[in-house]
């Protein structure tokens, strides 16, 4: 009789790192009001940092800032900005400086996603995601870099693993995230002499996120779990733990890296997101893909 080996359980960064390692530090996080970025912000604040979170929706952002403050005992404020708009990001950076006096850490995390085949993507649909993910990352770097140079700070860019292979229905996101990886690498090389570091976290599927809800059909979660080498899906503590490491002094010789946080899933030969029926066009090129599944 076979005995199931339990997967390695998730763990919180405060169980590994000292709680005061980010005391006096300030985090600027786009996409911070929800999902992985909110979880990263919470972890970094749990280690002593104050934070400004940036998003488009005021009610959601203000509520998230209050929740993060209450949960961590640190200061958190919200700034409304669309990362596609450079002036709005510059205003958010100014609010951060006016409130906290500096920026040490930046998470470029705002992203857009939906499933659509190339045949069903309009130019504007493709460009919208590239504008949010890639141009939004560039705009965030431009708005924050003068401040980050002063603190010899550090960037984390949130990418994905789906562009390392041909993930169907993700042409727009794949192109956008490949651009994010490239931007981070160039930033690491250009700004390394000034002591600024830049790295990428490439999360696999993470439970409890809007992206996961949008991309995973109901009833397929067990199949995804079995396909992950570490035998569980990512949770909202897994990516933050890596972010804490990358911003910590333990990583002060680490720059220009792309770290996949996916339980090893990118090395398996199948995409870990199954196709949802809702995007399959019975008349189009996607029909044969459906037949193969
Ligand atoms: N399939 C195909 N095209 C789609 C689409 C879908 N599911 N959803 C949007 N589009 C197209 C729109 O039709 C439009 O193109 P068109 O002008 O040719 O019709 C284009 O994308 C822009 O859509 P719009 O709704 O105007 O953009 P927006 O800026 O309001 O929203 C999105 C941006 C589309 C990325 C939206 O999904 C979003 O705001 N996402 C943020 C949250 C998120 O995605 N989180 C998960 C991160 S992993």
CSV table of C-alpha atoms and ligand atoms in Angstrom, one decimal:
chain,number,residue,atom,x,y,z
A,1,UNK,CA,0.0,0.0,0.0
A,2,UNK,CA,1.4,3.4,-0.9
A,3,UNK,CA,1.7,6.1,1.7
A,4,UNK,CA,1.1,9.7,0.5
A,5,UNK,CA,4.1,12.0,1.2
A,6,UNK,CA,2.8,15.3,2.6
A,7,UNK,CA,3.9,18.4,0.6
A,8,UNK,CA,6.2,20.9,2.2
A,9,UNK,CA,3.8,23.2,4.0
A,10,UNK,CA,3.6,27.0,3.4
A,11,UNK,CA,5.4,29.1,5.9
A,12,UNK,CA,5.3,32.8,6.8
A,13,UNK,CA,8.4,35.0,6.3
A,14,UNK,CA,8.3,36.1,9.9
A,15,UNK,CA,9.0,32.5,11.0
A,16,UNK,CA,12.3,32.7,9.1
A,17,UNK,CA,13.4,36.3,9.0
A,18,UNK,CA,13.8,38.7,12.0
A,19,UNK,CA,10.7,41.0,12.3
A,20,UNK,CA,12.7,44.2,12.3
A,21,UNK,CA,14.8,43.8,9.2
A,22,UNK,CA,12.9,46.5,7.3
A,23,UNK,CA,12.6,49.0,10.2
A,24,UNK,CA,12.7,52.6,8.8
A,25,UNK,CA,12.3,51.4,5.2
A,26,UNK,CA,9.6,52.6,2.8
A,27,UNK,CA,7.9,50.4,0.1
A,28,UNK,CA,6.2,51.8,-3.0
A,29,UNK,CA,4.0,49.1,-4.5
A,30,UNK,CA,1.9,49.3,-7.7
A,31,UNK,CA,-1.0,46.9,-7.6
A,32,UNK,CA,-0.7,46.8,-3.8
A,33,UNK,CA,-4.5,47.0,-3.0
A,34,UNK,CA,-5.1,43.4,-3.9
A,35,UNK,CA,-3.8,39.9,-4.6
A,36,UNK,CA,-0.1,39.0,-4.6
A,37,UNK,CA,1.0,42.6,-4.3
A,38,UNK,CA,-1.1,43.2,-1.2
A,39,UNK,CA,0.3,40.0,0.3
A,40,UNK,CA,3.9,41.1,-0.4
A,41,UNK,CA,3.2,44.5,1.0
A,42,UNK,CA,1.8,42.9,4.2
A,43,UNK,CA,4.9,40.7,4.6
A,44,UNK,CA,7.3,43.6,4.1
A,45,UNK,CA,5.4,45.8,6.5
A,46,UNK,CA,5.4,42.9,9.0
A,47,UNK,CA,9.1,43.3,9.0
A,48,UNK,CA,9.0,47.0,9.9
A,49,UNK,CA,8.5,48.9,6.7
A,50,UNK,CA,5.9,51.6,6.0
A,51,UNK,CA,4.2,51.5,2.6
A,52,UNK,CA,2.4,53.3,-0.1
A,53,UNK,CA,0.1,51.2,-2.3
A,54,UNK,CA,-1.0,52.4,-5.8
A,55,UNK,CA,-4.1,51.4,-7.6
A,56,UNK,CA,-6.9,52.7,-9.8
A,57,UNK,CA,-9.9,52.3,-7.4
A,58,UNK,CA,-10.0,54.7,-4.5
A,59,UNK,CA,-12.5,52.8,-2.2
A,60,UNK,CA,-10.6,49.5,-2.6
A,61,UNK,CA,-7.2,51.2,-2.2
A,62,UNK,CA,-8.2,53.1,0.9
A,63,UNK,CA,-9.7,50.0,2.5
A,64,UNK,CA,-6.6,48.0,1.7
A,65,UNK,CA,-4.3,50.6,3.2
A,66,UNK,CA,-6.3,50.7,6.4
A,67,UNK,CA,-6.4,46.9,6.6
A,68,UNK,CA,-2.6,46.6,6.1
A,69,UNK,CA,-1.9,49.2,8.8
A,70,UNK,CA,-4.2,47.5,11.2
A,71,UNK,CA,-2.7,44.1,10.5
A,72,UNK,CA,1.0,45.2,10.8
A,73,UNK,CA,1.0,48.2,13.1
A,74,UNK,CA,3.0,50.1,10.4
A,75,UNK,CA,1.9,53.1,8.3
A,76,UNK,CA,0.3,52.5,5.0
A,77,UNK,CA,-1.2,55.1,2.6
A,78,UNK,CA,-3.0,54.8,-0.8
A,79,UNK,CA,-2.3,56.8,-3.9
A,80,UNK,CA,-4.7,56.6,-6.9
A,81,UNK,CA,-2.9,56.2,-10.2
A,82,UNK,CA,-3.2,54.2,-13.4
A,83,UNK,CA,0.3,52.9,-14.2
A,84,UNK,CA,-0.3,53.8,-17.9
A,85,UNK,CA,-0.2,57.4,-16.9
A,86,UNK,CA,3.3,58.7,-16.1
A,87,UNK,CA,2.0,61.9,-14.5
A,88,UNK,CA,-0.2,60.0,-12.1
A,89,UNK,CA,2.7,57.8,-11.0
A,90,UNK,CA,5.0,60.9,-10.5
A,91,UNK,CA,2.2,62.3,-8.3
A,92,UNK,CA,2.1,59.0,-6.3
A,93,UNK,CA,5.9,59.1,-5.9
A,94,UNK,CA,5.6,62.7,-4.6
A,95,UNK,CA,2.9,61.6,-2.2
A,96,UNK,CA,5.3,58.9,-0.9
A,97,UNK,CA,8.1,61.5,-0.4
A,98,UNK,CA,5.7,64.0,1.2
A,99,UNK,CA,4.5,61.3,3.6
A,100,UNK,CA,7.5,59.2,4.3
A,101,UNK,CA,10.5,61.2,3.0
A,102,UNK,CA,12.0,58.5,0.8
A,103,UNK,CA,11.6,55.3,-1.2
A,104,UNK,CA,13.7,52.2,-0.5
A,105,UNK,CA,11.8,49.4,-2.2
A,106,UNK,CA,9.6,49.4,-5.3
A,107,UNK,CA,7.4,46.6,-6.4
A,108,UNK,CA,6.2,46.9,-10.0
A,109,UNK,CA,3.2,44.7,-9.7
A,110,UNK,CA,0.2,46.2,-11.4
A,111,UNK,CA,-1.0,43.9,-14.2
A,112,UNK,CA,-3.9,43.1,-16.5
A,113,UNK,CA,-5.0,39.7,-17.7
A,114,UNK,CA,-7.7,37.8,-19.5
A,115,UNK,CA,-7.7,34.7,-21.6
A,116,UNK,CA,-8.1,35.2,-25.4
A,117,UNK,CA,-6.7,33.5,-28.5
A,118,UNK,CA,-4.6,35.6,-30.9
A,119,UNK,CA,-7.4,35.3,-33.4
A,120,UNK,CA,-9.8,36.9,-30.9
A,121,UNK,CA,-7.5,39.7,-29.7
A,122,UNK,CA,-8.0,43.2,-31.0
A,123,UNK,CA,-5.0,45.5,-31.4
A,124,UNK,CA,-6.3,47.5,-28.5
A,125,UNK,CA,-6.8,44.4,-26.3
A,126,UNK,CA,-3.1,43.4,-26.9
A,127,UNK,CA,-1.9,46.9,-26.4
A,128,UNK,CA,-3.9,47.4,-23.3
A,129,UNK,CA,-2.1,44.6,-21.5
A,130,UNK,CA,1.3,45.7,-22.8
A,131,UNK,CA,0.5,49.2,-21.7
A,132,UNK,CA,-0.4,48.1,-18.1
A,133,UNK,CA,2.3,45.5,-17.6
A,134,UNK,CA,5.3,46.7,-19.6
A,135,UNK,CA,4.8,50.4,-20.1
A,136,UNK,CA,3.4,50.5,-16.5
A,137,UNK,CA,6.6,49.0,-15.2
A,138,UNK,CA,8.7,51.5,-17.3
A,139,UNK,CA,6.6,54.4,-16.0
A,140,UNK,CA,7.0,53.2,-12.4
A,141,UNK,CA,10.7,52.9,-12.7
A,142,UNK,CA,10.9,56.4,-14.2
A,143,UNK,CA,8.8,57.9,-11.4
A,144,UNK,CA,10.7,56.3,-8.6
A,145,UNK,CA,14.3,55.9,-9.8
A,146,UNK,CA,15.6,59.3,-8.7
A,147,UNK,CA,14.4,58.5,-5.1
A,148,UNK,CA,15.6,54.9,-5.2
A,149,UNK,CA,19.1,56.1,-6.2
A,150,UNK,CA,19.3,58.2,-3.1
A,151,UNK,CA,18.6,55.2,-0.8
A,152,UNK,CA,20.6,52.7,-2.9
A,153,UNK,CA,17.3,50.8,-2.9
A,154,UNK,CA,15.9,47.8,-4.7
A,155,UNK,CA,13.2,46.8,-7.3
A,156,UNK,CA,11.1,43.7,-7.6
A,157,UNK,CA,9.1,43.3,-10.8
A,158,UNK,CA,6.3,40.8,-10.8
A,159,UNK,CA,6.4,38.7,-14.0
A,160,UNK,CA,5.1,35.2,-14.7
A,161,UNK,CA,6.4,31.9,-16.0
A,162,UNK,CA,3.9,31.5,-18.9
A,163,UNK,CA,6.1,33.3,-21.5
A,164,UNK,CA,8.9,30.7,-21.0
A,165,UNK,CA,6.8,28.4,-23.2
A,166,UNK,CA,3.9,29.0,-25.5
A,167,UNK,CA,1.0,29.3,-23.1
A,168,UNK,CA,-2.2,29.4,-25.2
A,169,UNK,CA,-4.5,32.4,-24.9
A,170,UNK,CA,-1.8,34.4,-23.2
A,171,UNK,CA,0.0,36.1,-26.2
A,172,UNK,CA,-0.6,39.5,-24.9
A,173,UNK,CA,0.5,38.7,-21.4
A,174,UNK,CA,3.5,36.7,-22.6
A,175,UNK,CA,4.7,39.5,-24.7
A,176,UNK,CA,4.2,42.0,-21.9
A,177,UNK,CA,5.9,39.9,-19.2
A,178,UNK,CA,8.9,39.1,-21.5
A,179,UNK,CA,9.3,42.9,-21.7
A,180,UNK,CA,9.1,43.2,-17.9
A,181,UNK,CA,11.9,40.6,-17.5
A,182,UNK,CA,14.0,42.5,-20.0
A,183,UNK,CA,13.4,45.9,-18.4
A,184,UNK,CA,14.5,44.5,-15.0
A,185,UNK,CA,17.7,43.0,-16.4
A,186,UNK,CA,18.7,46.3,-18.1
A,187,UNK,CA,17.8,48.3,-14.9
A,188,UNK,CA,20.0,45.9,-12.9
A,189,UNK,CA,23.0,46.5,-15.2
A,190,UNK,CA,22.5,50.3,-15.7
A,191,UNK,CA,21.9,51.1,-12.0
A,192,UNK,CA,24.2,48.4,-10.4
A,193,UNK,CA,27.1,50.9,-10.2
A,194,UNK,CA,24.8,53.2,-8.1
A,195,UNK,CA,24.0,50.4,-5.7
A,196,UNK,CA,20.4,49.9,-7.0
A,197,UNK,CA,19.3,46.3,-7.4
A,198,UNK,CA,16.6,45.0,-9.7
A,199,UNK,CA,15.1,41.5,-9.7
A,200,UNK,CA,12.0,39.7,-11.0
A,201,UNK,CA,9.7,37.3,-9.2
A,202,UNK,CA,7.9,35.0,-11.6
A,203,UNK,CA,5.0,33.4,-9.7
A,204,UNK,CA,3.3,30.3,-10.9
A,205,UNK,CA,-0.4,29.9,-10.2
A,206,UNK,CA,-1.2,31.3,-6.8
A,207,UNK,CA,-4.4,30.5,-5.1
A,208,UNK,CA,-6.6,33.4,-3.8
A,209,UNK,CA,-5.6,35.9,-6.5
A,210,UNK,CA,-7.8,37.6,-9.1
A,211,UNK,CA,-5.5,36.2,-11.9
A,212,UNK,CA,-6.0,32.7,-10.7
A,213,UNK,CA,-9.8,33.2,-10.5
A,214,UNK,CA,-9.8,34.6,-14.0
A,215,UNK,CA,-7.6,31.9,-15.5
A,216,UNK,CA,-8.6,28.7,-13.8
A,217,UNK,CA,-11.8,26.8,-14.6
A,218,UNK,CA,-13.8,25.5,-11.7
A,219,UNK,CA,-13.1,21.9,-10.8
A,220,UNK,CA,-9.5,21.8,-12.3
A,221,UNK,CA,-7.6,22.8,-9.1
A,222,UNK,CA,-6.7,19.2,-8.1
A,223,UNK,CA,-5.2,18.5,-11.5
A,224,UNK,CA,-3.0,21.6,-11.2
A,225,UNK,CA,-1.8,20.5,-7.7
A,226,UNK,CA,-0.8,17.1,-8.9
A,227,UNK,CA,1.2,18.6,-11.8
A,228,UNK,CA,3.3,20.8,-9.5
A,229,UNK,CA,6.6,19.0,-8.4
A,230,UNK,CA,6.3,20.2,-4.8
A,231,UNK,CA,2.7,18.9,-4.8
A,232,UNK,CA,0.8,21.9,-3.7
A,233,UNK,CA,-0.4,25.2,-5.3
A,234,UNK,CA,1.2,28.4,-4.4
A,235,UNK,CA,-0.5,30.4,-1.6
A,236,UNK,CA,-0.4,34.0,-0.7
A,237,UNK,CA,2.6,33.6,1.6
A,238,UNK,CA,4.9,32.0,-1.0
A,239,UNK,CA,5.6,34.9,-3.2
A,240,UNK,CA,6.0,37.4,-0.3
A,241,UNK,CA,8.6,35.2,1.3
A,242,UNK,CA,10.7,35.6,-1.8
A,243,UNK,CA,10.1,39.3,-1.9
A,244,UNK,CA,11.3,39.6,1.7
A,245,UNK,CA,14.5,37.7,0.8
A,246,UNK,CA,15.1,39.8,-2.3
A,247,UNK,CA,14.7,43.2,-0.4
A,248,UNK,CA,16.7,41.9,2.6
A,249,UNK,CA,20.5,42.3,3.0
A,250,UNK,CA,20.7,38.6,2.6
A,251,UNK,CA,20.3,39.3,-1.2
A,252,UNK,CA,22.6,42.3,-1.4
A,253,UNK,CA,24.8,40.4,-4.0
A,254,UNK,CA,21.7,39.4,-6.0
A,255,UNK,CA,20.6,41.5,-9.0
A,256,UNK,CA,19.4,41.0,-12.5
A,257,UNK,CA,17.8,37.7,-11.5
A,258,UNK,CA,14.5,36.1,-12.4
A,259,UNK,CA,13.3,33.8,-9.7
A,260,UNK,CA,10.4,31.5,-10.5
A,261,UNK,CA,8.2,30.9,-7.4
A,262,UNK,CA,6.1,28.0,-8.6
A,263,UNK,CA,7.0,24.8,-6.8
A,264,UNK,CA,9.0,23.7,-9.8
A,265,UNK,CA,6.0,23.8,-12.2
A,266,UNK,CA,7.8,25.6,-15.1
A,267,UNK,CA,10.2,22.6,-15.5
A,268,UNK,CA,7.4,20.2,-16.2
A,269,UNK,CA,6.4,19.8,-19.8
A,270,UNK,CA,2.8,20.8,-19.5
A,271,UNK,CA,1.3,24.2,-18.8
A,272,UNK,CA,-0.2,24.3,-15.4
A,273,UNK,CA,-3.3,26.2,-16.4
A,274,UNK,CA,-5.9,24.0,-18.1
A,275,UNK,CA,-8.0,25.5,-20.9
A,276,UNK,CA,-11.3,26.9,-19.7
A,277,UNK,CA,-14.2,26.0,-22.0
A,278,UNK,CA,-15.4,29.6,-22.0
A,279,UNK,CA,-12.6,30.8,-24.3
A,280,UNK,CA,-12.8,28.0,-26.8
A,281,UNK,CA,-14.2,29.2,-30.1
A,282,UNK,CA,-16.0,26.3,-31.9
A,283,UNK,CA,-15.5,28.0,-35.3
A,284,UNK,CA,-11.9,29.0,-34.8
A,285,UNK,CA,-8.3,27.8,-34.7
A,286,UNK,CA,-8.8,26.9,-31.0
A,287,UNK,CA,-11.0,24.0,-31.9
A,288,UNK,CA,-8.1,21.6,-32.5
A,289,UNK,CA,-6.5,22.7,-29.2
A,290,UNK,CA,-9.7,21.7,-27.5
A,291,UNK,CA,-9.7,18.3,-29.2
A,292,UNK,CA,-6.1,17.6,-28.0
A,293,UNK,CA,-7.1,18.3,-24.4
B,1,LIG,N1,-11.1,39.0,-24.4
B,1,LIG,C1,-10.7,39.7,-25.4
B,1,LIG,N2,-10.5,41.1,-25.4
B,1,LIG,C2,-10.7,41.7,-24.2
B,1,LIG,C3,-11.1,41.0,-23.1
B,1,LIG,C4,-11.3,39.6,-23.2
B,1,LIG,N3,-11.7,38.9,-22.1
B,1,LIG,N4,-11.2,41.9,-22.1
B,1,LIG,C5,-11.0,43.1,-22.6
B,1,LIG,N5,-10.6,43.0,-23.9
B,1,LIG,C6,-10.3,44.1,-24.8
B,1,LIG,C7,-11.5,45.0,-24.9
B,1,LIG,O1,-12.5,44.6,-25.8
B,1,LIG,C8,-10.7,46.3,-25.5
B,1,LIG,O2,-10.4,46.1,-26.9
B,1,LIG,P1,-11.4,46.9,-28.0
B,1,LIG,O3,-11.3,48.3,-27.7
B,1,LIG,O4,-10.7,46.5,-29.3
B,1,LIG,O5,-12.7,46.3,-27.8
B,1,LIG,C9,-9.4,46.2,-24.8
B,1,LIG,O6,-9.2,44.8,-24.3
B,1,LIG,C10,-9.3,47.1,-23.6
B,1,LIG,O7,-10.4,46.8,-22.7
B,1,LIG,P2,-10.9,47.8,-21.6
B,1,LIG,O8,-11.9,47.1,-20.8
B,1,LIG,O9,-11.2,49.1,-22.2
B,1,LIG,O10,-9.6,48.0,-20.7
B,1,LIG,P3,-9.4,48.4,-19.2
B,1,LIG,O11,-8.2,49.3,-19.2
B,1,LIG,O12,-10.7,49.0,-18.7
B,1,LIG,O13,-9.1,47.0,-18.5
B,1,LIG,C11,-8.1,44.9,-18.6
B,1,LIG,C12,-7.9,46.4,-18.6
B,1,LIG,C13,-8.8,44.5,-19.9
B,1,LIG,C14,-6.8,44.2,-18.5
B,1,LIG,C15,-9.0,44.4,-17.4
B,1,LIG,O14,-9.1,43.0,-17.4
B,1,LIG,C16,-8.4,44.9,-16.1
B,1,LIG,O15,-8.6,46.0,-15.7
B,1,LIG,N6,-7.7,44.0,-15.4
B,1,LIG,C17,-7.0,44.4,-14.1
B,1,LIG,C18,-7.1,43.3,-13.1
B,1,LIG,C19,-6.4,42.1,-13.6
B,1,LIG,O16,-6.5,41.7,-14.8
B,1,LIG,N7,-5.9,41.4,-12.7
B,1,LIG,C20,-5.2,40.1,-12.9
B,1,LIG,C21,-3.8,40.3,-13.0
B,1,LIG,S1,-3.0,38.7,-13.3
